[in-house]
GROMACS .gro file of C-alpha atoms in nm:
model
  349
    1MET     CA    1   8.296  27.355  18.750
    2THR     CA    2   8.298  27.190  18.392
    3ARG     CA    3   8.619  27.210  18.133
    4ASP     CA    4   8.404  27.443  17.907
    5THR     CA    5   8.385  27.725  18.172
    6HIS     CA    6   8.786  27.741  18.084
    7LEU     CA    7   8.796  27.731  17.699
    8SER     CA    8   8.734  27.979  17.434
    9GLY     CA    9   8.409  27.818  17.295
   10GLY     CA   10   8.259  27.785  17.675
   11PRO     CA   11   7.965  27.929  17.810
   12GLN     CA   12   8.056  28.262  17.837
   13ALA     CA   13   8.142  28.304  17.434
   14SER     CA   14   7.802  28.126  17.346
   15GLY     CA   15   7.566  28.324  17.596
   16ARG     CA   16   7.473  28.000  17.751
   17PRO     CA   17   7.461  28.001  18.135
   18ALA     CA   18   7.687  27.780  18.330
   19GLU     CA   19   7.446  27.723  18.636
   20PRO     CA   20   7.295  27.416  18.475
   21SER     CA   21   7.613  27.230  18.458
   22SER     CA   22   7.724  27.371  18.772
   23GLY     CA   23   7.396  27.263  18.943
   24ALA     CA   24   7.414  26.937  18.773
   25ALA     CA   25   7.764  26.863  18.924
   26ALA     CA   26   7.644  26.979  19.247
   27THR     CA   27   7.323  26.727  19.287
   28GLY     CA   28   7.570  26.487  19.182
   29ALA     CA   29   7.825  26.568  19.498
   30GLU     CA   30   7.509  26.560  19.715
   31ASP     CA   31   7.412  26.217  19.571
   32ALA     CA   32   7.723  26.084  19.621
   33ALA     CA   33   7.761  26.221  19.925
   34ARG     CA   34   7.419  26.094  20.034
   35ARG     CA   35   7.498  25.731  19.925
   36THR     CA   36   7.818  25.737  20.112
   37GLN     CA   37   7.625  25.837  20.447
   38GLN     CA   38   7.396  25.564  20.393
   39GLY     CA   39   7.650  25.329  20.304
   40THR     CA   40   7.865  25.405  20.612
   41ALA     CA   41   7.531  25.387  20.816
   42TYR     CA   42   7.444  24.999  20.667
   43GLY     CA   43   7.806  24.913  20.728
   44PHE     CA   44   7.788  25.041  21.137
   45LEU     CA   45   7.461  24.841  21.172
   46ALA     CA   46   7.594  24.540  20.992
   47TYR     CA   47   7.921  24.529  21.225
   48LEU     CA   48   7.731  24.627  21.512
   49LEU     CA   49   7.470  24.338  21.486
   50TRP     CA   50   7.787  24.094  21.440
   51GLY     CA   51   7.952  24.268  21.727
   52ILE     CA   52   7.646  24.161  21.972
   53PHE     CA   53   7.611  23.827  21.851
   54PRO     CA   54   7.749  23.680  22.158
   55LEU     CA   55   7.434  23.793  22.367
   56TYR     CA   56   7.213  23.655  22.113
   57PHE     CA   57   7.361  23.327  22.093
   58ALA     CA   58   7.383  23.303  22.470
   59THR     CA   59   7.009  23.321  22.458
   60LEU     CA   60   6.959  22.992  22.257
   61ARG     CA   61   7.116  22.789  22.559
   62PRO     CA   62   7.054  22.497  22.620
   63ALA     CA   63   7.052  22.451  22.245
   64GLY     CA   64   7.405  22.299  22.156
   65PRO     CA   65   7.657  22.449  21.880
   66TRP     CA   66   7.529  22.153  21.638
   67GLU     CA   67   7.168  22.224  21.682
   68ILE     CA   68   7.191  22.612  21.652
   69VAL     CA   69   7.445  22.582  21.327
   70ALA     CA   70   7.182  22.344  21.186
   71HIS     CA   71   6.880  22.579  21.258
   72ARG     CA   72   7.073  22.852  21.119
   73ILE     CA   73   7.112  22.670  20.779
   74VAL     CA   74   6.764  22.577  20.752
   75TRP     CA   75   6.598  22.899  20.880
   76THR     CA   76   6.838  23.112  20.702
   77LEU     CA   77   6.759  22.899  20.356
   78VAL     CA   78   6.373  22.943  20.435
   79LEU     CA   79   6.412  23.337  20.479
   80CYS     CA   80   6.620  23.422  20.170
   81GLY     CA   81   6.461  23.169  19.951
   82LEU     CA   82   6.108  23.318  20.031
   83ILE     CA   83   6.257  23.644  19.934
   84LEU     CA   84   6.403  23.510  19.612
   85LEU     CA   85   6.074  23.305  19.546
   86ILE     CA   86   5.841  23.650  19.577
   87ARG     CA   87   6.091  23.839  19.361
   88ARG     CA   88   6.096  23.555  19.091
   89ASP     CA   89   6.442  23.520  19.113
   90LEU     CA   90   6.524  23.168  19.050
   91ALA     CA   91   6.624  23.118  18.694
   92TRP     CA   92   7.023  23.166  18.834
   93MET     CA   93   7.016  22.860  19.017
   94VAL     CA   94   6.970  22.661  18.675
   95ALA     CA   95   7.288  22.842  18.553
   96LEU     CA   96   7.464  22.745  18.876
   97ALA     CA   97   7.373  22.374  18.849
   98ARG     CA   98   7.495  22.387  18.452
   99THR     CA   99   7.880  22.487  18.573
  100PRO     CA  100   8.019  22.199  18.816
  101ARG     CA  101   8.310  22.417  18.885
  102ARG     CA  102   8.100  22.714  19.013
  103LEU     CA  103   7.881  22.499  19.204
  104LEU     CA  104   8.152  22.292  19.376
  105GLY     CA  105   8.285  22.630  19.477
  106VAL     CA  106   7.952  22.754  19.647
  107ALA     CA  107   7.959  22.420  19.803
  108LEU     CA  108   8.318  22.463  19.947
  109ALA     CA  109   8.224  22.810  20.053
  110GLY     CA  110   7.902  22.681  20.223
  111ALA     CA  111   8.127  22.421  20.417
  112LEU     CA  112   8.375  22.677  20.523
  113ILE     CA  113   8.135  22.923  20.639
  114ALA     CA  114   7.919  22.655  20.869
  115THR     CA  115   8.252  22.546  20.984
  116ASN     CA  116   8.305  22.929  21.100
  117TRP     CA  117   7.964  22.930  21.245
  118GLY     CA  118   7.964  22.626  21.438
  119ILE     CA  119   8.338  22.711  21.601
  120TYR     CA  120   8.197  23.053  21.709
  121THR     CA  121   7.883  22.906  21.824
  122TYR     CA  122   8.092  22.662  22.039
  123ALA     CA  123   8.320  22.948  22.154
  124VAL     CA  124   8.017  23.194  22.283
  125LEU     CA  125   7.856  22.843  22.454
  126SER     CA  126   8.154  22.755  22.624
  127GLY     CA  127   8.260  23.092  22.771
  128HIS     CA  128   8.525  23.193  22.496
  129VAL     CA  129   8.382  23.516  22.362
  130THR     CA  130   8.732  23.668  22.422
  131GLU     CA  131   8.910  23.383  22.206
  132ALA     CA  132   8.632  23.438  21.926
  133ALA     CA  133   8.699  23.820  21.918
  134LEU     CA  134   9.070  23.777  21.925
  135GLY     CA  135   9.009  23.538  21.594
  136TYR     CA  136   8.799  23.817  21.436
  137PHE     CA  137   9.129  24.066  21.493
  138LEU     CA  138   9.369  23.782  21.385
  139ASN     CA  139   9.153  23.745  21.059
  140PRO     CA  140   9.271  24.065  20.832
  141LEU     CA  141   9.622  23.957  20.914
  142VAL     CA  142   9.555  23.572  20.815
  143THR     CA  143   9.373  23.715  20.494
  144VAL     CA  144   9.693  23.913  20.379
  145ALA     CA  145   9.903  23.593  20.468
  146LEU     CA  146   9.703  23.384  20.247
  147GLY     CA  147   9.752  23.644  19.970
  148VAL     CA  148  10.093  23.584  19.983
  149VAL     CA  149  10.082  23.229  19.986
  150ILE     CA  150   9.815  23.131  19.769
  151LEU     CA  151   9.757  23.410  19.528
  152ARG     CA  152  10.180  23.525  19.521
  153GLU     CA  153  10.056  23.844  19.554
  154ARG     CA  154  10.334  24.133  19.666
  155LEU     CA  155  10.322  24.325  20.006
  156ARG     CA  156  10.437  24.648  20.048
  157ARG     CA  157  10.660  24.735  20.338
  158LEU     CA  158  10.385  24.842  20.587
  159GLN     CA  159  10.208  24.524  20.531
  160TRP     CA  160  10.496  24.301  20.584
  161THR     CA  161  10.525  24.488  20.923
  162ALA     CA  162  10.187  24.427  21.049
  163VAL     CA  163  10.212  24.034  20.926
  164GLY     CA  164  10.534  24.004  21.147
  165ILE     CA  165  10.411  24.190  21.438
  166GLY     CA  166  10.095  23.930  21.404
  167ILE     CA  167  10.337  23.631  21.377
  168VAL     CA  168  10.490  23.750  21.722
  169ALA     CA  169  10.164  23.818  21.881
  170ALA     CA  170  10.076  23.478  21.775
  171ILE     CA  171  10.387  23.307  21.931
  172TYR     CA  172  10.340  23.524  22.256
  173LEU     CA  173   9.960  23.400  22.272
  174THR     CA  174  10.071  23.040  22.257
  175ILE     CA  175  10.325  23.080  22.509
  176ASP     CA  176  10.092  23.271  22.727
  177TYR     CA  177   9.773  22.995  22.681
  178GLY     CA  178   9.998  22.736  22.699
  179SER     CA  179   9.892  22.610  22.362
  180PRO     CA  180   9.819  22.780  22.049
  181PRO     CA  181   9.504  22.957  22.072
  182TRP     CA  182   9.290  22.704  21.856
  183ILE     CA  183   8.948  22.883  21.865
  184SER     CA  184   9.092  23.210  21.749
  185LEU     CA  185   9.312  23.066  21.509
  186ALA     CA  186   9.026  22.858  21.352
  187LEU     CA  187   8.806  23.115  21.336
  188ALA     CA  188   9.059  23.354  21.139
  189CYS     CA  189   9.168  23.087  20.899
  190SER     CA  190   8.802  22.952  20.839
  191PHE     CA  191   8.687  23.333  20.764
  192ALA     CA  192   9.018  23.393  20.536
  193LEU     CA  193   8.985  23.076  20.382
  194TYR     CA  194   8.624  23.159  20.288
  195SER     CA  195   8.682  23.516  20.171
  196LEU     CA  196   8.960  23.386  19.962
  197LEU     CA  197   8.703  23.157  19.796
  198LYS     CA  198   8.439  23.428  19.732
  199ASN     CA  199   8.723  23.616  19.594
  200ARG     CA  200   8.800  23.359  19.332
  201LEU     CA  201   8.403  23.291  19.250
  202GLY     CA  202   8.387  23.666  19.162
  203VAL     CA  203   8.100  23.885  19.182
  204SER     CA  204   7.830  23.646  18.974
  205LEU     CA  205   7.648  23.600  19.244
  206SER     CA  206   7.471  23.884  19.463
  207ALA     CA  207   7.509  23.832  19.818
  208LEU     CA  208   7.145  23.698  19.882
  209ARG     CA  209   7.177  23.433  19.611
  210SER     CA  210   7.509  23.332  19.715
  211LEU     CA  211   7.391  23.303  20.061
  212VAL     CA  212   7.088  23.064  19.925
  213GLY     CA  213   7.346  22.873  19.747
  214GLU     CA  214   7.591  22.796  20.011
  215THR     CA  215   7.311  22.707  20.249
  216LEU     CA  216   7.139  22.512  20.010
  217ALA     CA  217   7.464  22.320  19.929
  218ILE     CA  218   7.513  22.232  20.309
  219LEU     CA  219   7.145  22.174  20.396
  220PRO     CA  220   7.185  21.789  20.347
  221VAL     CA  221   7.423  21.803  20.675
  222ALA     CA  222   7.183  22.047  20.862
  223VAL     CA  223   6.896  21.778  20.838
  224ILE     CA  224   7.123  21.491  20.886
  225ILE     CA  225   7.193  21.666  21.235
  226LEU     CA  226   6.883  21.793  21.329
  227LEU     CA  227   6.737  21.394  21.273
  228TRP     CA  228   7.032  21.235  21.456
  229LEU     CA  229   6.942  21.473  21.760
  230ALA     CA  230   6.602  21.419  21.737
  231ARG     CA  231   6.672  21.062  21.722
  232ALA     CA  232   6.905  21.071  22.035
  233ASP     CA  233   6.605  21.288  22.232
  234ALA     CA  234   6.887  21.560  22.210
  235THR     CA  235   6.711  21.809  22.057
  236THR     CA  236   6.561  22.140  22.252
  237TRP     CA  237   6.329  22.226  21.940
  238GLY     CA  238   5.988  22.236  22.073
  239GLY     CA  239   6.083  22.119  22.433
  240HIS     CA  240   6.150  22.435  22.597
  241GLY     CA  241   5.896  22.638  22.558
  242GLY     CA  242   5.761  22.856  22.290
  243VAL     CA  243   6.015  23.156  22.333
  244HIS     CA  244   6.314  22.932  22.271
  245THR     CA  245   6.155  22.729  21.962
  246VAL     CA  246   6.115  23.114  21.841
  247LEU     CA  247   6.435  23.208  21.914
  248LEU     CA  248   6.592  22.921  21.708
  249MET     CA  249   6.394  23.026  21.400
  250THR     CA  250   6.530  23.388  21.441
  251THR     CA  251   6.863  23.249  21.370
  252GLY     CA  252   6.769  23.320  20.989
  253ILE     CA  253   6.679  23.650  21.018
  254ALA     CA  254   7.017  23.728  21.250
  255THR     CA  255   7.199  23.569  20.951
  256ALA     CA  256   7.075  23.716  20.645
  257VAL     CA  257   6.998  24.062  20.802
  258PRO     CA  258   7.347  24.155  20.871
  259LEU     CA  259   7.459  24.003  20.565
  260LEU     CA  260   7.251  24.199  20.340
  261LEU     CA  261   7.319  24.559  20.519
  262PHE     CA  262   7.709  24.470  20.471
  263ALA     CA  263   7.636  24.433  20.091
  264ALA     CA  264   7.433  24.772  20.090
  265ALA     CA  265   7.726  24.927  20.272
  266ALA     CA  266   7.980  24.758  20.033
  267SER     CA  267   7.837  24.871  19.711
  268ARG     CA  268   7.806  25.274  19.850
  269VAL     CA  269   8.127  25.329  20.031
  270PRO     CA  270   8.499  25.311  19.956
  271LEU     CA  271   8.680  24.972  20.054
  272SER     CA  272   8.898  25.141  20.282
  273THR     CA  273   8.558  25.231  20.506
  274VAL     CA  274   8.464  24.872  20.523
  275GLY     CA  275   8.769  24.781  20.625
  276LEU     CA  276   8.797  25.030  20.942
  277LEU     CA  277   8.451  24.952  21.024
  278GLN     CA  278   8.503  24.587  21.055
  279PHE     CA  279   8.731  24.640  21.349
  280LEU     CA  280   8.402  24.734  21.514
  281THR     CA  281   8.274  24.404  21.563
  282PRO     CA  282   8.551  24.227  21.737
  283VAL     CA  283   8.588  24.514  21.970
  284LEU     CA  284   8.216  24.470  22.074
  285GLN     CA  285   8.220  24.107  22.125
  286LEU     CA  286   8.526  24.186  22.360
  287LEU     CA  287   8.347  24.364  22.572
  288CYS     CA  288   8.055  24.154  22.546
  289GLY     CA  289   8.262  23.879  22.654
  290VAL     CA  290   8.447  24.090  22.956
  291LEU     CA  291   8.145  24.331  23.053
  292LEU     CA  292   7.832  24.136  22.992
  293LEU     CA  293   7.916  23.755  23.004
  294GLY     CA  294   8.159  23.747  23.304
  295GLU     CA  295   8.487  23.642  23.123
  296SER     CA  296   8.825  23.729  23.261
  297VAL     CA  297   9.147  23.836  23.087
  298PRO     CA  298   9.470  23.786  23.247
  299ALA     CA  299   9.685  24.094  23.242
  300SER     CA  300   9.967  23.911  23.029
  301ARG     CA  301   9.711  23.853  22.753
  302TRP     CA  302   9.613  24.185  22.717
  303VAL     CA  303   9.969  24.246  22.650
  304GLY     CA  304   9.922  23.972  22.315
  305PHE     CA  305   9.611  24.198  22.224
  306ALA     CA  306   9.772  24.479  22.205
  307LEU     CA  307  10.051  24.324  22.006
  308VAL     CA  308   9.727  24.209  21.742
  309TRP     CA  309   9.578  24.579  21.783
  310LEU     CA  310   9.945  24.747  21.649
  311ALA     CA  311   9.933  24.499  21.367
  312LEU     CA  312   9.605  24.645  21.250
  313ALA     CA  313   9.716  24.968  21.290
  314VAL     CA  314  10.009  24.976  21.095
  315LEU     CA  315   9.775  24.769  20.845
  316SER     CA  316   9.508  25.039  20.864
  317THR     CA  317   9.766  25.286  20.774
  318ASP     CA  318   9.890  25.128  20.482
  319MET     CA  319   9.539  25.104  20.357
  320VAL     CA  320   9.423  25.478  20.424
  321ARG     CA  321   9.786  25.558  20.231
  322GLN     CA  322   9.718  25.391  19.921
  323VAL     CA  323   9.354  25.496  19.920
  324ARG     CA  324   9.522  25.854  19.941
  325ARG     CA  325   9.778  25.775  19.679
  326GLY     CA  326   9.500  25.618  19.461
  327ARG     CA  327   9.304  25.939  19.503
  328ARG     CA  328   9.611  26.164  19.396
  329GLU     CA  329   9.684  25.944  19.091
  330ARG     CA  330   9.319  25.958  18.946
  331ARG     CA  331   9.355  26.326  18.993
  332ALA     CA  332   9.654  26.359  18.817
  333ARG     CA  333   9.515  26.150  18.522
  334ARG     CA  334   9.233  26.353  18.520
  335ARG     CA  335   9.435  26.686  18.517
  336SER     CA  336   9.615  26.523  18.206
  337ALA     CA  337   9.317  26.424  18.036
  338GLU     CA  338   9.186  26.776  18.027
  339GLY     CA  339   9.481  26.891  17.853
  340GLY     CA  340   9.618  27.131  18.126
  341THR     CA  341   9.333  27.352  18.182
  342GLY     CA  342   9.403  27.444  18.508
  343LEU     CA  343   9.096  27.238  18.665
  344THR     CA  344   9.115  27.103  19.010
  345ASP     CA  345   8.960  26.817  19.171
  346PRO     CA  346   8.754  26.949  19.496
  347THR     CA  347   8.770  26.599  19.639
  348PRO     CA  348   8.960  26.618  19.972
  349LEU     CA  349   9.245  26.355  20.066
   0.00000   0.00000   0.00000
C-alpha cells in the first residue's frame, strides 16, 4: 500500500484508482522473490559443486597436484578468455595494466588462490579430504580473526565467543593430531587472505574478469611447471588415454562454473543467505571423504569437529541477529521518513 492511500490528497480524493500502484508493488515483490529464489538455487549449485570436488579430483589420478593446478590455471584462462573475447570485453585489461598497484593486487590474489588450489589438490590425492573439509569449516573464523588483526575491526560479543571456541578447537585438534593440522590451517588461512585481498581490491572487476586477471598473472608459473614435468617425463598429459586428457582439460570448466554461479547468487540474495549456504561445501567434502573415499576419522577427532561446528553456530547466530536488527532499523527509518502515516513494512523478520 502506498503513502498516498492514507493522505487527504490521495487516490480516494482525486478519484484515481489505487489498483495500479498496488499492482506495481505486488509485481515488484514477486520479482524480488523470484530473484531470491534464483539466487538461492545458484548458490546451492555452486556450493554443491565445490562440495563434490574431492570426487572430481580423485578421477584425475595419476596426475599429481602440481600438474593438476597448472592445468587448472591454463584451462580456466582459456575458457574465461574465450568468453570475454566473444563478448568483446577486453578493454578493462588496458585500464588494469595502467594501475600497477591494482595489478599487483590481482597478481597476489592469483598466487594465493593457486596456493589454495595446490594444497587442496594435495589433500585430496593424499587421502586427507577430512582435513581439507576442516580447513573450510575454519575459514569463516580465520576471516573474522584477520578482520580484527589487519583491518582493526571491532567484534561483537558473540563473534568473540565464536573465535574463542575456534581457538580452543584448534588447540584440541593440535593435541589430537600430535601436531598442528597444517593442511586445514593452510587452506583456511590462504583462502581467508585471498578473501581479504579481494575485499581490499573492491568490486572494480567482475567475477569473470577477476578470474581472468588472476590466472593470467600466474600463467607463467603454470607454463614453467608443465614444461618441467614434460622435460622430466613426469607428465600424464596425453600418455594415459583420451579420457584422462579430456578430464584435465575440464579443470577449467570445474573452476569457472561454480564461481560464476556463486557470483550470480551473491548479486541476488542477502549476504546472510550466502554465509549460511557456504557451510554446505565442507559438510559435503567431509561426507565424501568418510563415506565414499574410505577415510577414517577417530572418535576423538569428532570432538574437535564438534567444537568447530559450535563456533560456527555461534557465528551464524550473530550474523542472523545482525541481519534482523538491520531490517528493523531500516523499517524504523522508513516510517520516520513517511511522517508517521501508519504504514507498515510487510517484510517478515
